[in-house]
Coordinates of C-alpha atoms in Angstrom, one line a residue:
Chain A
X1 CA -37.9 41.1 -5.1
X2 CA -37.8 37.6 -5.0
X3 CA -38.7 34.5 -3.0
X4 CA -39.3 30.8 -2.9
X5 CA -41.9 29.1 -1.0
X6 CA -41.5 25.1 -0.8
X7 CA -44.7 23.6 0.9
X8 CA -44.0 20.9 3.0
X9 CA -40.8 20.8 5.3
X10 CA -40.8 17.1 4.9
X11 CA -42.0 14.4 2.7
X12 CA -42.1 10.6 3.3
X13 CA -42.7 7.8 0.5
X14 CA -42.6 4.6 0.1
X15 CA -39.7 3.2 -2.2
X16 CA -41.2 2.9 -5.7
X17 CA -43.9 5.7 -5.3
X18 CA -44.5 9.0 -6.7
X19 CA -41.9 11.7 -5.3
X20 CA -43.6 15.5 -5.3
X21 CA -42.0 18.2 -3.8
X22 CA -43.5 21.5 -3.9
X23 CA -42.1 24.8 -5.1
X24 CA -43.7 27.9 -5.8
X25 CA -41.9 31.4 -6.4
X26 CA -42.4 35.2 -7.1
X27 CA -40.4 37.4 -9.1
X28 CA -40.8 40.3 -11.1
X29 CA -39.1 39.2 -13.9
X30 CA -39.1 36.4 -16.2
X31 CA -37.5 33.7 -13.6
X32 CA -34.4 31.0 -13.4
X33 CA -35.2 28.4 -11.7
X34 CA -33.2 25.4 -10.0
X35 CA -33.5 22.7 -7.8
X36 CA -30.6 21.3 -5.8
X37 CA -29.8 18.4 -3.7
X38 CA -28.2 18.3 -0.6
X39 CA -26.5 14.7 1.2
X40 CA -25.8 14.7 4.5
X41 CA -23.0 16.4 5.5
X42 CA -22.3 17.5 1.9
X43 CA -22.4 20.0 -0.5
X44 CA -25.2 21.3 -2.8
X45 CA -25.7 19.7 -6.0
X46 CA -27.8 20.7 -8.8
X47 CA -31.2 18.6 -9.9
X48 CA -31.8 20.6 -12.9
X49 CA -32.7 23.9 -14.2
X50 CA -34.9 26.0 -16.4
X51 CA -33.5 29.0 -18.2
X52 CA -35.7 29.1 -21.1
X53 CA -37.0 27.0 -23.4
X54 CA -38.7 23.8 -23.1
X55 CA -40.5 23.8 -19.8
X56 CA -40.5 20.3 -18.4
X57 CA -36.7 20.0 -17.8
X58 CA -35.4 16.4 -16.9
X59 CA -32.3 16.5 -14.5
X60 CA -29.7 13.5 -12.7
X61 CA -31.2 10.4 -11.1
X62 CA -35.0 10.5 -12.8
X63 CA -35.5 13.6 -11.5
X64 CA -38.0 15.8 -13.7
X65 CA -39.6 19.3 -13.2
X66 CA -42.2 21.4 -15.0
X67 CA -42.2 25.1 -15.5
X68 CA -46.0 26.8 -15.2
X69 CA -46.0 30.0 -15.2
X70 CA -49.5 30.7 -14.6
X71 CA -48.9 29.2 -11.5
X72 CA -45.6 30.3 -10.4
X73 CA -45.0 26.9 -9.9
X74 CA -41.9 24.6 -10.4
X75 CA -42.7 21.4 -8.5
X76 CA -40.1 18.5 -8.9
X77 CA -41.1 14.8 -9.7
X78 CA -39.5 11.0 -10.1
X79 CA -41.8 8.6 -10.8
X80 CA -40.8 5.8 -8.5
X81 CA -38.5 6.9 -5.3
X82 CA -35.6 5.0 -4.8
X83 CA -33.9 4.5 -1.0
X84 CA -30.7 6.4 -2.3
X85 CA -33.1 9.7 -3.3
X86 CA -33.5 10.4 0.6
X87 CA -31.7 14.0 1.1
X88 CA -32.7 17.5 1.6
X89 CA -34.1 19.6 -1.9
X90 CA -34.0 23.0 -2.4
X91 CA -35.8 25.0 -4.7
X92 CA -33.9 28.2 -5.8
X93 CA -34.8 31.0 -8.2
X94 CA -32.2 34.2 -10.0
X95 CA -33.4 37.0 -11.6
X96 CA -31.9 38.0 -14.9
X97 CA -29.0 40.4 -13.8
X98 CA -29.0 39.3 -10.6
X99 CA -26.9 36.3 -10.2
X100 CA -27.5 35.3 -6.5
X101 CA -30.0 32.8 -6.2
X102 CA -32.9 33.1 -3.4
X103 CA -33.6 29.7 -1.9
X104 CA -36.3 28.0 -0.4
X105 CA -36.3 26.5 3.2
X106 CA -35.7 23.1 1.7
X107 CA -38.0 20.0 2.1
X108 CA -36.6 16.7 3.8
X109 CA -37.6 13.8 1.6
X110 CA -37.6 10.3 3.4
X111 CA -38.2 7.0 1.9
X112 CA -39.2 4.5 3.4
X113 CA -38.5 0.9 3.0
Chain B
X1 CA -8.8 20.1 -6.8
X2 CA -11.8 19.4 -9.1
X3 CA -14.3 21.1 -6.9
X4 CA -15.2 23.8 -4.6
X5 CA -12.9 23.3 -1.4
X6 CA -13.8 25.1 1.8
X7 CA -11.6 25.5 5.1
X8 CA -11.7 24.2 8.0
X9 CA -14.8 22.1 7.8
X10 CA -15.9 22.7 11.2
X11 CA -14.9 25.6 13.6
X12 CA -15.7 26.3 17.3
X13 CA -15.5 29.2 18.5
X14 CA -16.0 31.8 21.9
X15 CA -18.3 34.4 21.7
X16 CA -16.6 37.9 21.0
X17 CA -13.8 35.8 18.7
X18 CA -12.9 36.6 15.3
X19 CA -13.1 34.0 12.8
X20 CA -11.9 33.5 8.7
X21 CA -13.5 31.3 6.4
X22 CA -11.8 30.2 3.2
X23 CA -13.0 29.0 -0.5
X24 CA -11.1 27.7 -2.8
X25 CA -13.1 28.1 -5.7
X26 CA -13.2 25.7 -9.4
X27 CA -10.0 27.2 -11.3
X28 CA -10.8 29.3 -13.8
X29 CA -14.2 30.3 -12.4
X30 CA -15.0 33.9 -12.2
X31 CA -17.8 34.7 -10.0
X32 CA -18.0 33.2 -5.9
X33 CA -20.7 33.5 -3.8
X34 CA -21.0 32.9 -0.4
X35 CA -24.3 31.7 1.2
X36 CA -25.3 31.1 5.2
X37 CA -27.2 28.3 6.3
X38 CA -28.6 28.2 9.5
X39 CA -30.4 24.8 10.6
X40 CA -33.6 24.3 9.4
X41 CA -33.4 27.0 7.3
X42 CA -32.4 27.6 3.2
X43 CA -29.4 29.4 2.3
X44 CA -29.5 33.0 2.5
X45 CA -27.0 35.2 -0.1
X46 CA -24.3 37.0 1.6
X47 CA -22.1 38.4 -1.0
X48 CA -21.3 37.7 -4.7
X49 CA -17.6 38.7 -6.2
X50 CA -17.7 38.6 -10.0
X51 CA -14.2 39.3 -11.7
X52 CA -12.8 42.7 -11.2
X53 CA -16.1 44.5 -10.1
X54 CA -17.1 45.7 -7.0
X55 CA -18.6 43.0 -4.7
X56 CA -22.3 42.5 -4.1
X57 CA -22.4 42.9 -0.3
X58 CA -25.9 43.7 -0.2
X59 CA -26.7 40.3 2.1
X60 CA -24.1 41.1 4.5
X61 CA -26.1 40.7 7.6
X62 CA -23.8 43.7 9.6
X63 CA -20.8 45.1 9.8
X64 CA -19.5 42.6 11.7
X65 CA -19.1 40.9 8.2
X66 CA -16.6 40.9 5.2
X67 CA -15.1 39.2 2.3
X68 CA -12.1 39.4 0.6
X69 CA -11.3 37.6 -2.8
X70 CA -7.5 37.6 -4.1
X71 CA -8.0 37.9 -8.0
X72 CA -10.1 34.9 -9.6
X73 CA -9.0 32.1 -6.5
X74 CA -9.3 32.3 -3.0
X75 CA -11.8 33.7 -1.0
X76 CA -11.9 35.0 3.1
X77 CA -15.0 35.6 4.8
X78 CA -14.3 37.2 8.4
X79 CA -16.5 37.2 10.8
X80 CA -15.7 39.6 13.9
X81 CA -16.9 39.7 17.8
X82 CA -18.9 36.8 17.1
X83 CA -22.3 36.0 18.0
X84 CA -23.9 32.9 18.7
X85 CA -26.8 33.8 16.0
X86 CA -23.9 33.6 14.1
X87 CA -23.5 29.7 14.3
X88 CA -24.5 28.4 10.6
X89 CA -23.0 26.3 7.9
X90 CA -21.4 29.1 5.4
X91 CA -21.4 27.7 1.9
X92 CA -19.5 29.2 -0.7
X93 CA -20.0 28.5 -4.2
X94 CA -18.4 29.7 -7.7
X95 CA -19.9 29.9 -11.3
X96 CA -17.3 29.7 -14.5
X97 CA -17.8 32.4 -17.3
X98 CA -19.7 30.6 -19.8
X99 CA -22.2 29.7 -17.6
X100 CA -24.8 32.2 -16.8
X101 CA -26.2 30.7 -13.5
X102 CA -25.0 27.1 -12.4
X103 CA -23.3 27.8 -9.4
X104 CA -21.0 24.9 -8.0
X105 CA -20.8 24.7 -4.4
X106 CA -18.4 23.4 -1.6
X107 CA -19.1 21.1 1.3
X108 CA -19.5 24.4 4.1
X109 CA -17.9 25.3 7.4
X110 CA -19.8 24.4 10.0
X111 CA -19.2 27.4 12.5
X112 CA -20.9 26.9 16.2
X113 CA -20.2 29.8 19.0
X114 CA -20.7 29.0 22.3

C-alpha cells in the first residue's frame, strides 16, 4: 500500500522567501512522485514529477523538488515566493502498475506581502 | 475543448436524490479517472477506466456508486440515495497513451446535499 503524508496543513511566507513544503511517502515499490497545484476554484495542475532519473526535478513557475530515497522524502522548493504562488499543493505518489495516484491532504501556502 | 471539461460545475441536491456527473475527457486520451475531494481533505481515487479493460472500481466508497464510460470520451459517475457525507468536489481526470502517469484534470463538480 501506499500513502502520502504532507506536514504542515498550511504554510505562510513572506514574498521573496524560501518556499518549503513537506512531503514524505511509503510505498513498496520503487515510487512516482508528483506535486500538483490547485487555484481557487480550479483544477489540478501539475508542478513536476519524478519517474526516474535525475532526482532533483525542476517544474513551472521556479518550482524545484528533490528525490531522497533514504528518506522517503520529496519536499518541494522555490527560492524566493512570489504573491501569485499562493494556492493549495498536493503531493501525490503511483506505484508502477498502478496508475491511480494516492494524494496527500494538501498544504495551503500563503504569501504574504 | 483543449482540456478536461466536467458538468455541471456545481450541483445541489436533496438527500435520498440521485445524481450524474459527467467528464469530458482530452480527445484521444485513453485512461480517466475520477477522484473525490472532500474539504479539507486530498483527493481520494474512486475508479480508473483504461481503454477496453475492465474498470478499477476498487475506491468506490459503496454501492451507492458507479461509472460508466462510452468508449475513449465521456464519462458518467452516478451517485444514488444520496448522502450528505457525500457532499465533495468530484474531480475527474484523463491520461493520453504515451504518457505513463501525467494525469490532466478538470475543474470538478462541486456536489452539496442538504
Amino acid at each position: 500500500a501506499q500513502s502520502v503524508t504532507q506536514l504542515g496543513s498550511h504554510v505562510s511566507v513572506s514574498e521573496g522567501a524560501l518556499v518549503l513544503l513537506r512531503c514524505n511517502y511509503s510505498s513498496s515499490v520503487p515510487p512516482y512522485l508528483f506535486w500538483y497545484v490547485q487555484y481557487p476554484n480550479q483544477g489540478l495542475q501539475l508542478l513536476l514529477k519524478y519517474t526516474t532519473g535525475a532526482t532533483l526535478v525542476k517544474g513551472i513557475n521556479g518550482f524545484e523538488a528533490e528525490f531522497k530515497k533514504s528518506e522517503t522524502s520529496f519536499h518541494l522548493t522555490k527560492p524566493s515566493a512570489h504573491m501569485s504562488d499562493a494556492a493549495e499543493y498536493f503531493c501525490a505518489v503511483s506505484e508502477a502498475g498502478r496508475r491511480a495516484l494516492t494524494f496527500g491532504s494538501g498544504t495551503r501556502l500563503q504569501v504574504q506581502p | 475543448g483543449a482540456g478536461v471539461s466536467q458538468s455541471p460545475s456545481n450541483k445541489v441536491t436533496e438527500k435520498g436524490k440521485d445524481v450524474e456527473l459527467r467528464c469530458d475527457p482530452i480527445s484521444g486520451h485513453t485512461a480517466l479517472y475520477w477522484y473525490r475531494q472532500r474539504l479539507g481533505q486530498g483527493l481520494e481515487f474512486l475508479i480508473y477506466f483504461q481503454g477496453n479493460s475492465a474498470p478499477d472500481k476498487s475506491g468506490l466508497p459503496s454501492d451507492r456508486f458507479s461509472a460508466e464510460r462510452t468508449g475513449e470520451s465521456v464519462s458518467t459517475l452516478t451517485i444514488q440515495r444520496t448522502q450528505q457525507e457525500d457532499s465533495a468536489v468530484y474531480l475527474c481526470a484523463s491520461r493520453g497513451g504515451t504518457e505513463l502517469y501525467e494525469q490532466y484534470f478538470g475543474p470538478g463538480t462541486r456536489l452539496t446535499v442538504t
